[in-house]
Structures are given as structure tokens and as C-alpha cells.
Short mmCIF file of C-alpha atoms in Angstrom, two decimals:
data_model
loop_
_atom_site.label_atom_id
_atom_site.label_comp_id
_atom_site.label_asym_id
_atom_site.label_seq_id
_atom_site.Cartn_x
_atom_site.Cartn_y
_atom_site.Cartn_z
CA MET J 15 0.00 0.00 0.00
CA LEU J 16 1.21 3.52 -0.77
CA ASN J 17 2.84 5.49 1.99
CA ARG J 18 0.99 8.80 1.65
CA ARG J 19 3.80 10.64 3.42
CA ARG J 20 6.29 9.58 0.77
CA LEU J 21 4.59 11.59 -1.97
CA PHE J 22 4.81 14.76 0.08
CA SER J 23 8.20 14.40 1.71
CA PRO J 24 10.10 17.65 2.41
CA GLY J 25 11.98 17.32 -0.86
CA ASN J 26 8.87 16.62 -2.91
CA GLN J 27 6.06 18.49 -1.19
CA MET J 28 3.52 20.78 -2.77
CA PRO J 29 3.96 23.97 -0.71
CA PRO J 30 0.91 25.56 0.90
CA PHE J 31 -0.96 28.57 -0.36
CA VAL J 32 -4.17 30.43 0.31
CA PHE J 33 -6.85 32.17 -1.71
CA ILE J 34 -8.47 35.33 -0.37
CA ARG J 35 -11.58 37.04 -1.67
CA ARG J 36 -12.10 40.78 -1.78
CA TYR J 37 -11.87 43.15 1.22
CA GLU J 38 -9.41 41.06 3.20
CA TYR J 39 -5.64 41.29 3.34
CA VAL J 40 -3.01 38.88 4.54
CA ARG J 41 -1.45 39.81 7.83
CA SER J 42 1.74 37.87 7.28
CA MET J 43 2.76 36.65 3.86
CA ARG J 44 5.63 34.72 5.40
CA ARG J 45 3.28 32.57 7.44
CA PHE J 46 3.43 30.02 4.62
CA PRO J 47 6.72 28.66 3.20
CA ARG J 48 5.39 29.15 -0.36
CA TRP J 49 2.00 30.00 -1.78
CA LYS J 50 0.27 28.31 -4.69
CA PHE J 51 -2.74 29.97 -6.25
CA PHE J 52 -5.39 27.82 -7.86
CA SER J 53 -8.79 28.13 -9.47
CA GLU J 54 -11.12 25.71 -11.21
CA VAL J 55 -14.04 25.24 -13.54
CA SER J 56 -16.60 22.49 -14.21
CA PRO J 57 -16.59 20.46 -17.45
CA PRO J 58 -16.78 22.53 -20.64
CA ARG J 59 -20.13 22.16 -22.35
CA GLY J 60 -20.34 22.36 -26.16
CA TRP J 61 -22.77 19.59 -25.48
CA GLN J 62 -23.00 18.14 -29.00
CA ALA J 63 -19.73 19.41 -30.45
CA ASP J 64 -17.19 17.19 -32.19
CA GLY J 65 -18.63 13.79 -31.35
CA LYS J 66 -19.43 14.27 -27.67
CA GLY J 67 -22.08 11.87 -26.39
CA PRO J 68 -25.01 13.03 -24.23
CA SER J 69 -24.63 13.06 -20.45
CA ILE J 70 -27.26 12.79 -17.75
CA TRP J 71 -27.08 16.57 -17.27
CA ASP J 72 -27.76 17.15 -20.96
CA THR J 73 -30.88 15.02 -20.58
CA PHE J 74 -31.87 16.59 -17.25
CA CYS J 75 -31.50 20.17 -18.52
CA HIS J 76 -33.68 19.55 -21.52
CA GLU J 77 -36.54 18.20 -19.42
CA GLU J 78 -38.99 20.80 -18.19
CA GLY J 79 -38.85 22.11 -14.64
CA HIS J 80 -35.39 21.01 -13.54
CA VAL J 81 -33.30 24.18 -13.91
CA CYS J 82 -34.08 27.78 -12.94
CA GLY J 83 -35.52 29.72 -15.85
CA ALA J 84 -35.50 26.63 -18.07
CA GLN J 85 -31.80 27.32 -18.66
CA THR J 86 -29.54 24.64 -20.11
CA GLY J 87 -25.86 23.80 -20.07
CA ASP J 88 -25.66 23.62 -23.85
CA VAL J 89 -23.12 26.45 -24.14
CA THR J 90 -22.56 28.15 -20.73
CA CYS J 91 -19.19 29.98 -20.78
CA ASN J 92 -18.22 27.94 -23.87
CA SER J 93 -14.76 26.94 -22.69
CA TYR J 94 -14.74 24.28 -25.38
CA GLU J 95 -14.43 26.92 -28.10
CA LEU J 96 -13.02 29.80 -26.04
CA TRP J 97 -10.26 28.03 -24.14
CA GLU J 98 -7.66 30.60 -25.20
CA LYS J 99 -9.71 33.30 -23.47
CA ASP J 100 -9.79 31.18 -20.31
CA LEU J 101 -6.03 30.79 -20.48
CA LYS J 102 -5.61 34.56 -20.65
CA CYS J 103 -7.76 34.85 -17.51
CA ILE J 104 -5.58 32.28 -15.75
CA GLN J 105 -2.44 34.21 -16.74
CA GLN J 106 -3.99 37.51 -15.69
CA LEU J 107 -4.51 36.14 -12.19
CA GLY J 108 -1.05 34.62 -12.01
CA LEU J 109 -2.31 31.17 -11.03
CA THR J 110 0.16 28.37 -10.45
CA HIS J 111 -2.36 25.49 -10.57
CA TYR J 112 -5.72 24.97 -12.25
CA ARG J 113 -8.33 22.33 -11.52
CA LEU J 114 -10.35 21.13 -14.49
CA SER J 115 -12.92 18.38 -14.90
CA LEU J 116 -13.00 16.00 -17.83
CA SER J 117 -16.24 15.13 -19.56
CA TRP J 118 -16.52 11.33 -19.61
CA SER J 119 -18.96 11.45 -22.53
CA ARG J 120 -16.71 13.76 -24.56
CA LEU J 121 -13.84 11.29 -24.35
CA LEU J 122 -15.89 8.07 -24.45
CA PRO J 123 -19.30 8.94 -25.97
CA ASP J 124 -20.94 5.67 -24.94
CA GLY J 125 -19.03 5.48 -21.66
CA THR J 126 -16.74 2.64 -22.75
CA THR J 127 -13.28 2.45 -24.27
CA GLY J 128 -14.81 0.70 -27.25
CA HIS J 129 -15.48 4.13 -28.76
CA VAL J 130 -12.83 6.83 -28.19
CA ASN J 131 -13.57 10.35 -29.43
CA GLN J 132 -10.19 11.55 -30.67
CA LYS J 133 -11.36 15.17 -30.93
CA GLY J 134 -12.12 15.08 -27.23
CA VAL J 135 -8.66 13.69 -26.55
CA GLN J 136 -7.12 16.44 -28.70
CA TYR J 137 -9.05 19.12 -26.82
CA TYR J 138 -7.89 18.00 -23.38
CA ASN J 139 -4.33 17.45 -24.60
CA LYS J 140 -4.29 21.05 -25.78
CA VAL J 141 -5.69 22.35 -22.47
CA ILE J 142 -3.12 20.42 -20.44
CA ASP J 143 -0.23 21.34 -22.74
CA ASP J 144 -1.23 25.02 -22.79
CA LEU J 145 -1.38 25.12 -18.99
CA LEU J 146 2.04 23.55 -18.64
CA SER J 147 3.53 25.92 -21.24
CA CYS J 148 2.38 28.77 -18.96
CA ASP J 149 3.86 27.11 -15.85
CA VAL J 150 0.40 26.21 -14.55
CA SER J 151 0.01 22.68 -13.17
CA PRO J 152 -3.30 20.89 -13.79
CA MET J 153 -5.34 19.01 -11.20
CA VAL J 154 -7.76 16.83 -13.14
CA THR J 155 -11.15 15.54 -11.95
CA LEU J 156 -12.39 12.45 -13.78
CA TYR J 157 -16.07 12.75 -12.87
CA HIS J 158 -18.01 15.93 -12.08
CA PHE J 159 -21.70 14.94 -12.04
CA ASP J 160 -22.07 14.18 -15.78
CA LEU J 161 -22.41 10.42 -16.28
CA PRO J 162 -22.75 9.37 -19.93
CA GLN J 163 -26.45 8.91 -20.63
CA SER J 164 -25.75 5.54 -22.23
CA LEU J 165 -24.48 4.27 -18.86
CA GLN J 166 -27.46 5.73 -17.04
CA ASP J 167 -29.67 3.79 -19.43
CA ARG J 168 -27.90 0.65 -18.19
CA GLY J 169 -28.59 1.46 -14.53
CA GLY J 170 -26.05 4.19 -13.80
CA TRP J 171 -24.61 4.38 -10.30
CA LYS J 172 -27.25 1.93 -9.06
CA THR J 173 -25.62 -1.03 -10.76
CA PRO J 174 -22.48 -2.76 -9.43
CA ALA J 175 -21.08 -3.01 -12.98
CA ILE J 176 -20.51 0.75 -13.05
CA ALA J 177 -17.33 0.34 -10.97
CA SER J 178 -15.55 -1.65 -13.66
CA LEU J 179 -16.73 0.78 -16.34
CA PHE J 180 -15.42 3.72 -14.32
CA ASP J 181 -12.13 1.92 -13.78
CA GLY J 182 -11.80 1.44 -17.53
CA TYR J 183 -12.44 5.15 -18.08
CA ALA J 184 -9.96 6.09 -15.35
CA ARG J 185 -7.26 3.84 -16.81
CA PHE J 186 -7.81 5.41 -20.22
CA CYS J 187 -7.31 8.90 -18.71
CA PHE J 188 -4.28 7.88 -16.66
CA GLN J 189 -2.72 6.33 -19.77
CA THR J 190 -3.57 9.27 -22.04
CA PHE J 191 -2.86 12.26 -19.81
CA GLY J 192 -0.93 10.92 -16.82
CA ASP J 193 2.51 11.70 -18.23
CA ARG J 194 1.66 15.38 -17.58
CA VAL J 195 -1.01 15.30 -14.85
CA LYS J 196 0.28 14.65 -11.32
CA LEU J 197 -2.81 15.47 -9.25
CA TRP J 198 -6.01 13.50 -9.83
CA LEU J 199 -9.48 13.45 -8.32
CA THR J 200 -11.66 10.49 -9.23
CA ILE J 201 -15.15 11.74 -8.31
CA ASN J 202 -16.29 15.20 -7.27
CA GLU J 203 -18.73 15.37 -4.35
CA PRO J 204 -20.22 11.87 -4.28
CA TYR J 205 -22.56 13.09 -1.50
CA VAL J 206 -24.16 15.57 -3.91
CA CYS J 207 -24.33 13.03 -6.73
CA ALA J 208 -25.96 10.47 -4.44
CA LYS J 209 -28.37 12.56 -2.37
CA TYR J 210 -29.40 15.30 -4.79
CA GLY J 211 -29.47 13.01 -7.80
CA HIS J 212 -30.91 9.80 -6.32
CA GLU J 213 -32.83 10.83 -3.17
CA ASP J 214 -34.10 14.38 -3.70
CA GLY J 215 -34.24 14.32 -7.49
CA VAL J 216 -33.07 17.93 -7.88
CA HIS J 217 -29.89 16.97 -9.76
CA ALA J 218 -29.40 14.56 -12.63
CA PRO J 219 -30.49 11.83 -13.08
CA GLY J 220 -33.48 13.14 -11.12
CA LEU J 221 -34.37 10.01 -9.14
CA LYS J 222 -36.55 10.25 -6.04
CA GLU J 223 -36.01 6.86 -4.45
CA ALA J 224 -35.83 7.89 -0.83
CA GLY J 225 -33.86 6.00 1.77
CA THR J 226 -32.28 3.40 -0.49
CA THR J 227 -30.85 4.44 -3.83
CA ALA J 228 -28.59 7.25 -2.57
CA TYR J 229 -26.78 4.80 -0.29
CA LEU J 230 -26.43 2.32 -3.13
CA ALA J 231 -25.21 4.94 -5.63
CA ALA J 232 -22.68 6.32 -3.12
CA HIS J 233 -21.45 2.81 -2.40
CA ASN J 234 -20.82 2.18 -6.09
CA MET J 235 -19.06 5.54 -6.40
CA LEU J 236 -16.74 4.53 -3.59
CA ARG J 237 -16.16 1.14 -5.19
CA SER J 238 -15.36 2.95 -8.44
CA HIS J 239 -12.89 5.25 -6.72
CA VAL J 240 -11.22 2.34 -4.94
CA MET J 241 -10.79 0.36 -8.16
CA ALA J 242 -9.38 3.38 -10.00
CA TRP J 243 -6.97 4.18 -7.15
CA HIS J 244 -5.65 0.64 -7.08
CA SER J 245 -5.27 0.69 -10.87
CA TYR J 246 -3.26 3.89 -10.68
CA ASP J 247 -1.18 2.61 -7.79
CA SER J 248 -0.19 -0.62 -9.51
CA LEU J 249 -0.07 0.36 -13.18
CA TYR J 250 0.75 4.06 -13.47
CA ARG J 251 2.22 5.47 -10.26
CA PRO J 252 5.64 3.80 -10.67
CA LYS J 253 6.29 5.77 -13.88
CA GLN J 254 4.02 8.79 -13.50
CA GLY J 255 4.51 9.55 -9.81
CA GLY J 256 1.19 11.29 -9.26
CA ALA J 257 -1.38 11.36 -6.47
CA VAL J 258 -5.06 10.38 -6.49
CA SER J 259 -7.93 11.22 -4.15
CA LEU J 260 -11.71 11.72 -3.91
CA ALA J 261 -13.23 15.22 -3.50
CA ILE J 262 -15.45 15.12 -0.40
CA ASN J 263 -17.83 17.98 0.34
CA SER J 264 -18.99 18.84 3.83
CA ASP J 265 -20.35 21.70 5.87
CA TRP J 266 -19.11 22.23 9.39
CA PHE J 267 -21.72 21.14 11.95
CA GLU J 268 -21.86 22.13 15.60
CA PRO J 269 -24.54 21.63 18.29
CA PHE J 270 -27.28 24.24 18.47
CA ARG J 271 -27.21 23.87 22.27
CA PRO J 272 -23.70 22.73 23.26
CA GLU J 273 -24.90 21.97 26.78
CA HIS J 274 -27.45 19.41 25.47
CA ALA J 275 -26.00 15.94 24.93
CA ALA J 276 -28.65 15.16 22.30
CA ASP J 277 -27.60 18.13 20.15
CA VAL J 278 -23.94 17.20 20.53
CA ALA J 279 -24.72 13.68 19.33
CA ALA J 280 -26.80 15.13 16.49
CA SER J 281 -23.90 17.24 15.24
CA ASP J 282 -21.68 14.15 15.35
CA ARG J 283 -24.26 12.27 13.26
CA SER J 284 -24.38 15.10 10.74
CA LEU J 285 -20.62 14.91 10.26
CA ALA J 286 -20.83 11.12 9.96
CA PHE J 287 -23.57 11.32 7.31
CA THR J 288 -21.63 13.84 5.17
CA LEU J 289 -17.87 13.90 5.67
CA GLY J 290 -17.59 10.54 7.41
CA TRP J 291 -19.72 8.72 4.85
CA PHE J 292 -16.80 8.91 2.40
CA ALA J 293 -13.78 9.73 4.55
CA TRP J 294 -14.22 6.90 7.08
CA PRO J 295 -13.77 4.13 4.49
CA LEU J 296 -10.71 5.85 2.98
CA PHE J 297 -8.89 7.02 6.11
CA VAL J 298 -10.12 5.16 9.21
CA THR J 299 -11.58 1.65 8.98
CA GLY J 300 -12.31 0.77 5.36
CA ASP J 301 -16.02 0.83 6.26
CA TYR J 302 -18.75 3.35 6.98
CA PRO J 303 -18.96 5.09 10.38
CA ASP J 304 -20.54 2.91 13.06
CA VAL J 305 -22.84 5.76 14.10
CA MET J 306 -24.15 6.05 10.54
CA ARG J 307 -24.87 2.35 10.12
CA ALA J 308 -26.46 2.14 13.59
CA ALA J 309 -28.74 5.11 12.87
CA ILE J 310 -29.90 3.71 9.52
CA ASP J 311 -30.53 0.23 10.93
CA ALA J 312 -32.44 1.69 13.90
CA GLN J 313 -34.72 3.70 11.65
CA SER J 314 -35.31 0.68 9.42
CA SER J 315 -36.42 -1.27 12.49
CA ASN J 316 -38.55 1.56 13.87
CA LEU J 317 -40.38 2.04 10.57
CA GLY J 318 -40.90 -1.65 9.87
CA TYR J 319 -38.53 -1.87 6.91
CA ASP J 320 -37.79 -5.56 6.37
CA GLY J 321 -35.65 -5.47 3.23
CA SER J 322 -31.90 -5.96 2.99
CA PRO J 323 -29.69 -3.48 4.89
CA ARG J 324 -30.05 -0.09 3.23
CA LEU J 325 -26.41 0.86 3.78
CA PRO J 326 -24.43 -1.66 1.72
CA ALA J 327 -21.41 -3.58 2.99
CA PHE J 328 -18.03 -3.68 1.31
CA SER J 329 -17.14 -7.06 -0.12
CA GLU J 330 -14.05 -8.86 1.14
CA ASP J 331 -13.57 -10.10 -2.43
CA GLU J 332 -12.81 -6.57 -3.66
CA PRO J 333 -9.81 -4.33 -2.93
CA SER J 334 -9.96 -2.50 0.38
CA ALA J 335 -11.03 1.13 0.50
CA LEU J 336 -8.70 1.87 3.40
CA GLY J 337 -5.71 3.93 2.34
CA THR J 338 -7.02 4.78 -1.12
CA ALA J 339 -6.55 8.54 -0.82
CA ASP J 340 -3.12 10.11 -1.24
CA PHE J 341 -4.38 13.37 0.24
CA PHE J 342 -7.62 14.68 1.77
CA ALA J 343 -9.57 16.67 -0.85
CA LEU J 344 -12.17 18.91 0.82
CA ASN J 345 -14.93 21.03 -0.73
CA TYR J 346 -16.27 23.48 1.85
CA TYR J 347 -18.73 26.35 1.56
CA THR J 348 -20.74 26.90 4.74
CA SER J 349 -21.72 25.73 8.24
CA ARG J 350 -24.81 24.73 10.19
CA LYS J 351 -25.93 24.40 13.78
CA VAL J 352 -27.72 21.18 14.55
CA LYS J 353 -30.63 20.15 16.75
CA HIS J 354 -31.55 16.59 17.60
CA GLY J 355 -34.74 15.32 16.02
CA TYR J 356 -36.09 14.99 12.49
CA VAL J 357 -38.91 17.40 11.63
CA GLY J 358 -41.20 15.88 9.02
CA GLN J 359 -43.24 12.87 8.05
CA ARG J 360 -42.14 9.53 9.48
CA ARG J 361 -40.86 7.62 6.46
CA ILE J 362 -37.82 5.87 5.10
CA CYS J 363 -35.50 8.65 3.96
CA MET J 364 -32.01 9.97 4.58
CA LYS J 365 -33.21 12.95 6.63
CA HIS J 366 -35.08 10.65 9.00
CA ASP J 367 -32.03 8.38 9.24
CA ARG J 368 -29.91 11.33 10.31
CA ASP J 369 -32.60 12.47 12.78
CA THR J 370 -31.42 16.07 12.95
CA GLU J 371 -32.58 19.56 12.13
CA ASP J 372 -30.15 22.07 10.60
CA VAL J 373 -30.35 25.65 11.86
CA LEU J 374 -28.95 28.85 10.39
CA ASP J 375 -27.58 31.18 13.04
CA PRO J 376 -29.32 34.56 12.50
CA ASN J 377 -25.98 36.27 13.12
CA TRP J 378 -24.48 34.66 10.02
CA SER J 379 -24.55 36.69 6.81
CA ILE J 380 -26.16 35.07 3.77
CA CYS J 381 -24.23 35.50 0.55
CA GLY J 382 -26.22 35.28 -2.67
CA ALA J 383 -27.86 31.89 -2.22
CA PRO J 384 -30.17 31.18 0.75
CA TRP J 385 -28.05 28.17 1.79
CA LEU J 386 -24.73 30.01 1.64
CA ALA J 387 -24.14 31.36 5.14
CA VAL J 388 -20.79 33.08 5.55
CA VAL J 389 -19.12 31.44 8.55
CA PRO J 390 -15.42 32.35 8.57
CA CYS J 391 -14.55 30.08 11.48
CA GLY J 392 -16.30 27.02 10.03
CA LEU J 393 -13.50 26.03 7.68
CA ARG J 394 -10.91 26.31 10.42
CA LYS J 395 -12.96 24.08 12.72
CA LEU J 396 -13.55 21.55 9.94
CA LEU J 397 -9.85 21.45 9.06
CA ASN J 398 -8.96 20.81 12.68
CA TYR J 399 -11.56 18.04 12.83
CA ILE J 400 -9.98 16.43 9.78
CA LYS J 401 -6.53 16.72 11.31
CA ASP J 402 -7.63 15.14 14.60
CA THR J 403 -9.95 12.47 13.16
CA PHE J 404 -8.19 11.26 10.04
CA GLY J 405 -4.56 11.09 11.09
CA ASP J 406 -3.29 14.56 10.15
CA PRO J 407 -3.43 14.00 6.36
CA VAL J 408 -2.16 16.30 3.66
CA VAL J 409 -5.18 18.49 2.78
CA TYR J 410 -6.14 20.20 -0.43
CA ILE J 411 -9.14 22.52 -0.19
CA THR J 412 -10.46 21.63 -3.62
CA GLU J 413 -13.47 23.98 -3.61
CA ASN J 414 -14.39 27.08 -1.67
CA GLY J 415 -16.09 30.25 -2.81
CA PHE J 416 -18.89 32.80 -2.62
CA CYS J 417 -21.55 34.25 -4.83
CA GLN J 418 -20.71 37.72 -6.05
CA THR J 419 -23.56 39.38 -4.15
CA GLY J 420 -23.17 40.31 -0.49
CA PRO J 421 -20.15 40.96 1.73
CA LEU J 422 -17.25 38.59 1.22
CA VAL J 423 -14.75 37.69 3.91
CA MET J 424 -11.75 35.44 4.13
CA GLU J 425 -12.16 31.86 5.28
CA ASP J 426 -9.92 30.79 8.15
CA ALA J 427 -7.65 28.39 6.30
CA GLN J 428 -4.91 30.90 7.12
CA ARG J 429 -5.25 30.39 10.87
CA ALA J 430 -5.73 26.64 10.55
CA ILE J 431 -2.35 26.43 8.84
CA GLY J 432 -0.42 29.06 10.75
CA GLU J 433 -1.75 28.53 14.28
CA ASP J 434 -3.25 25.04 14.36
CA GLY J 435 -0.71 23.19 12.25
CA VAL J 436 -3.20 21.69 9.79
CA ASN J 437 -1.26 20.30 6.83
CA VAL J 438 -3.02 22.28 4.08
CA ARG J 439 -1.08 22.18 0.81
CA GLY J 440 -3.53 23.72 -1.60
CA TYR J 441 -6.63 25.89 -1.98
CA PHE J 442 -8.82 26.00 -5.10
CA ALA J 443 -11.28 28.86 -5.50
CA TRP J 444 -14.62 28.04 -7.07
CA SER J 445 -14.44 29.33 -9.72
CA LEU J 446 -12.41 31.02 -12.43
CA LEU J 447 -15.52 32.02 -14.41
CA ASP J 448 -19.19 32.50 -13.79
CA ASN J 449 -20.65 29.19 -14.78
CA PHE J 450 -23.70 27.00 -15.12
CA GLU J 451 -24.42 26.23 -11.45
CA TRP J 452 -26.40 23.05 -12.03
CA ALA J 453 -30.06 23.38 -10.94
CA ASP J 454 -29.50 27.11 -10.23
CA GLY J 455 -28.48 27.69 -13.85
CA PHE J 456 -26.80 31.04 -14.38
CA ASP J 457 -28.50 32.75 -11.43
CA LEU J 458 -25.57 32.24 -9.04
CA ARG J 459 -22.23 33.77 -9.96
CA PHE J 460 -19.17 32.34 -8.23
CA GLY J 461 -16.57 33.48 -10.75
CA LEU J 462 -13.50 35.64 -10.40
CA PHE J 463 -14.44 36.73 -13.92
CA HIS J 464 -17.90 37.86 -14.96
CA VAL J 465 -19.25 36.10 -18.06
CA ASP J 466 -21.82 37.89 -20.22
CA PHE J 467 -24.07 34.97 -21.13
CA SER J 468 -26.09 37.18 -23.50
CA ASP J 469 -23.01 37.81 -25.63
CA PRO J 470 -22.28 35.13 -28.27
CA GLU J 471 -18.57 35.67 -27.52
CA ARG J 472 -19.21 35.16 -23.80
CA ARG J 473 -17.13 38.22 -22.89
CA ARG J 474 -15.07 37.74 -19.71
CA THR J 475 -14.56 40.72 -17.37
CA ILE J 476 -12.58 40.49 -14.18
CA TYR J 477 -14.46 41.19 -10.95
CA ARG J 478 -12.96 43.24 -8.16
CA SER J 479 -12.42 39.98 -6.30
CA GLY J 480 -10.29 38.80 -9.21
CA LEU J 481 -8.24 42.01 -9.18
CA GLU J 482 -7.67 41.69 -5.43
CA TYR J 483 -6.68 38.07 -5.89
CA ALA J 484 -4.20 38.87 -8.67
CA GLY J 485 -2.69 41.65 -6.54
CA ILE J 486 -2.19 39.35 -3.57
CA ILE J 487 -0.61 36.71 -5.78
CA SER J 488 1.82 39.25 -7.18
CA LYS J 489 2.82 40.50 -3.73
CA CYS J 490 3.25 37.02 -2.35
CA LYS J 491 5.38 35.92 -5.26
CA ALA J 492 7.56 38.98 -4.71
CA VAL J 493 7.96 38.14 -1.02
CA HIS J 494 8.97 34.54 -1.68
CA SER J 495 11.31 35.38 -4.56
CA LYS J 496 13.60 37.29 -2.18
#
């Protein structure tokens, strides 16, 4: 098994950095040995261009009632045709790393290696080569919500066979791009894919199969990640020398009434059902958190569910999940306070399994979206939890950002690194450009650059946050060049 420390030894480590939004300034630029400045974007659309196959999001967008304003992801910021403009934005900011997501159905239109779209390969080769020619290192995500529709038609993430298909796709990408890509993420936010897409039905593929299918889909995503990690470790790492992980999203949760044991336990359950759901198998035991399985089994019993266990078990005949993350990849946006007790109809569902109620503190500012509370201390607390719970891993903050409306403040990654000793090596801002924000369409703008979606040329204009970011990068580079 890979020694995760070996990849990030003092002679080979990726030095830490921080991203800061507008209005805030760094107190001490020398707090970090070196800074790396990253941004990212979701898969380019051009949804039918040059042989790309349809994805589940193409299908979902074109069905009525799924996306705000009946908007679609057909073109969005059109990075497929306007990549050179994106590259100029990256250079204008002075980024050192850039996270991009591949479109599975652009590379393999039917989801299998039996049909390779060479124009898709050429496009991503150009993107990667252009980045490297500008001294920008790519971090590549294999899967960012957009399963090929042909695989969904065969059962999608519900079927065990998807793991082998994903492994085949991952091997193809490692073989094709791995000579230049040294940082990989297999799946972005499996929690969102599972719950929003298979429980709530608000994301593609739009399934509303409460209390069962999300657990099954997440289990198959984890199996897929594990198979791909082991493939990389045995077949590609010896020559390519890269690192592979899974991007896990989580809020920070804390008890609404810290003096109440029930609320304390509820906040622990919330962390287990989000962060722990995926981190526990990779970093702790190779299995799901005990508190999560116990809660699900208890609710099944209480509600008279007599089917097979709703939270699947890992097979001893398959490779172990334990140790299959070379770093901890965290997507963080906001925080919640938690009360014990599910509020709603008694039924088999994930919310009832968790048996909690999330509460927004009225003192927290809301930034753009009603769910996006600005909680500067939440990231610091979550990073410390990761350090203490998961063995002080190397951490990359692979997403963090704000909508452009409302006051923006700096997240406390700075203090977590400088004062708490959390081993943060990277921070990716979501996102370089205003983008298609899934079910919210174009209504939410997270970009460092404004995109005029009414303009056929999709004109990019830097926001003040982008100018502030570029200025900080320039100053920090000057400090560390001395």
C-alpha cells in the first residue's frame, strides 16, 4: 500500500498557499513557506460538439422544470471553443495550478473504451499542454456529475457493474494524460451526486427513491474510486509519480445547544452522514462510520422496513477502500448548527435516518444563495476536525467560494495552517468564471471573472475579487522570490 507521506516528503512536497476574496488582506505573507494559487471550472459544455455523447445533465437540462428559468448547459461559458480566453484569464490572475474536470462522454461517448472520441482527446491534450507551457500545473477531476447517458440507461450508479466501467475510463485517462497530470481526483462530491441526484431528485439523473438508492449509488461511487486508485497505484504510479484522491464535500456542523448531549450527538451524526460517509472508508476503517450504520438500521427497524440493509457492505472479495486517498480533498462552503430530532413525516429517507434539524444562526450573513451562510470560522474548525480524526493527512481545499452578491470575507484556512498546524497544501477557488451552477443555472455567480451569457462571444470581465486576488498573488510571489 502507498505510503501517503512519501509523496509529500520535504523534498517533494507541494507547498501551501491560500486564496483570499475581496476586502481582506493577509497579515503575514511569510506565514506560509510558499504560496500556490489555484482556481477551477466544471466540465466545458459544447454539449454536442465534435462527437461528444449526451450526459445525464444534458438530458436533465432539456426536461422541463429542472433548472431555474429553463436554462440549459448547452453552451454556458463555452470553454470548449473559447479556451484561449480562459487561459488569458488564468495568466492575468497569475495562477500556479488549475483544476479542471474531464467530460466522460466527450472522451468516451458511450461510456466505454470501445469508442474513443479523438477530438475530445485532442481538446484536453491542448488544455493540459497550454497550462504547462504557462507554468500552470493541472489538477484533473475524472467525474463531475455528468455520467454518460448511455451508462445511465444501463442502470447508472445503481448497478455494481458501473465500478468496472469507471475503472476502464480512469485507466484510459491515466494512460492518455498521466505523463503530464500529477494530481487526480476520481469523483467530485459523491454526496451531492448520491443525495441530490438519487434521493431528492433535484440533480441529474433526477431520481426520487428515498432511503435506499442514494446509499447504493454512493457505495458504487466509492467502489469505483477504490478500483481506480488501485489501478493507478499498480499500473501508473511507478512511472508517472502522481497522487489520487476523492473530492469530499462537507459543511461544518456544531450543536445548536452545546450543553445538550442530544444536540452534541446530532452534530456528530451530521458529520458522519456527510464527511464521514466517504472519509471513514478511505482514512479510518475501510467501512462506513458505526454511528451512521447504527442510525440507519435503527430507523429501518422503527419504521418496519424488512428489506436488505439499506447501507451496503463492502465485499471482502474486492480491494480495500482503506488507504485509497493520497491526500484529503475537501470542498467546503458553509456551516450549520444542529438540533436533535427529524422534523417531518415519518418515512424511510435519509433525513429521518440522520434524525437532525439544521439551523442557520441569524448572526451569520447570507451571501447570494439562501443556503450560503458566511461562517469564517467554520473552515478552520472543519480542518482541525480532519486533522484530529483522520490522522493529520495532507489536505487540499479543492473547492471554496462565494456568490458575487453580499459581503465577502476570508475563510480561516490561514489560521488553521499558521496557528493550528493543519497540513493544508492547496486551496482551489470556485471558480475562475461565472458558470452553469447546475439546478440554479446562471442565477448564481461564483466566478472571479464575470461572463456575459447574453453575448455570443461570452465576454469575460474580471471582478474586483479577481483584481484583489491577482494583486495578492503578485505581492506574495515577490515576497517569496527574495
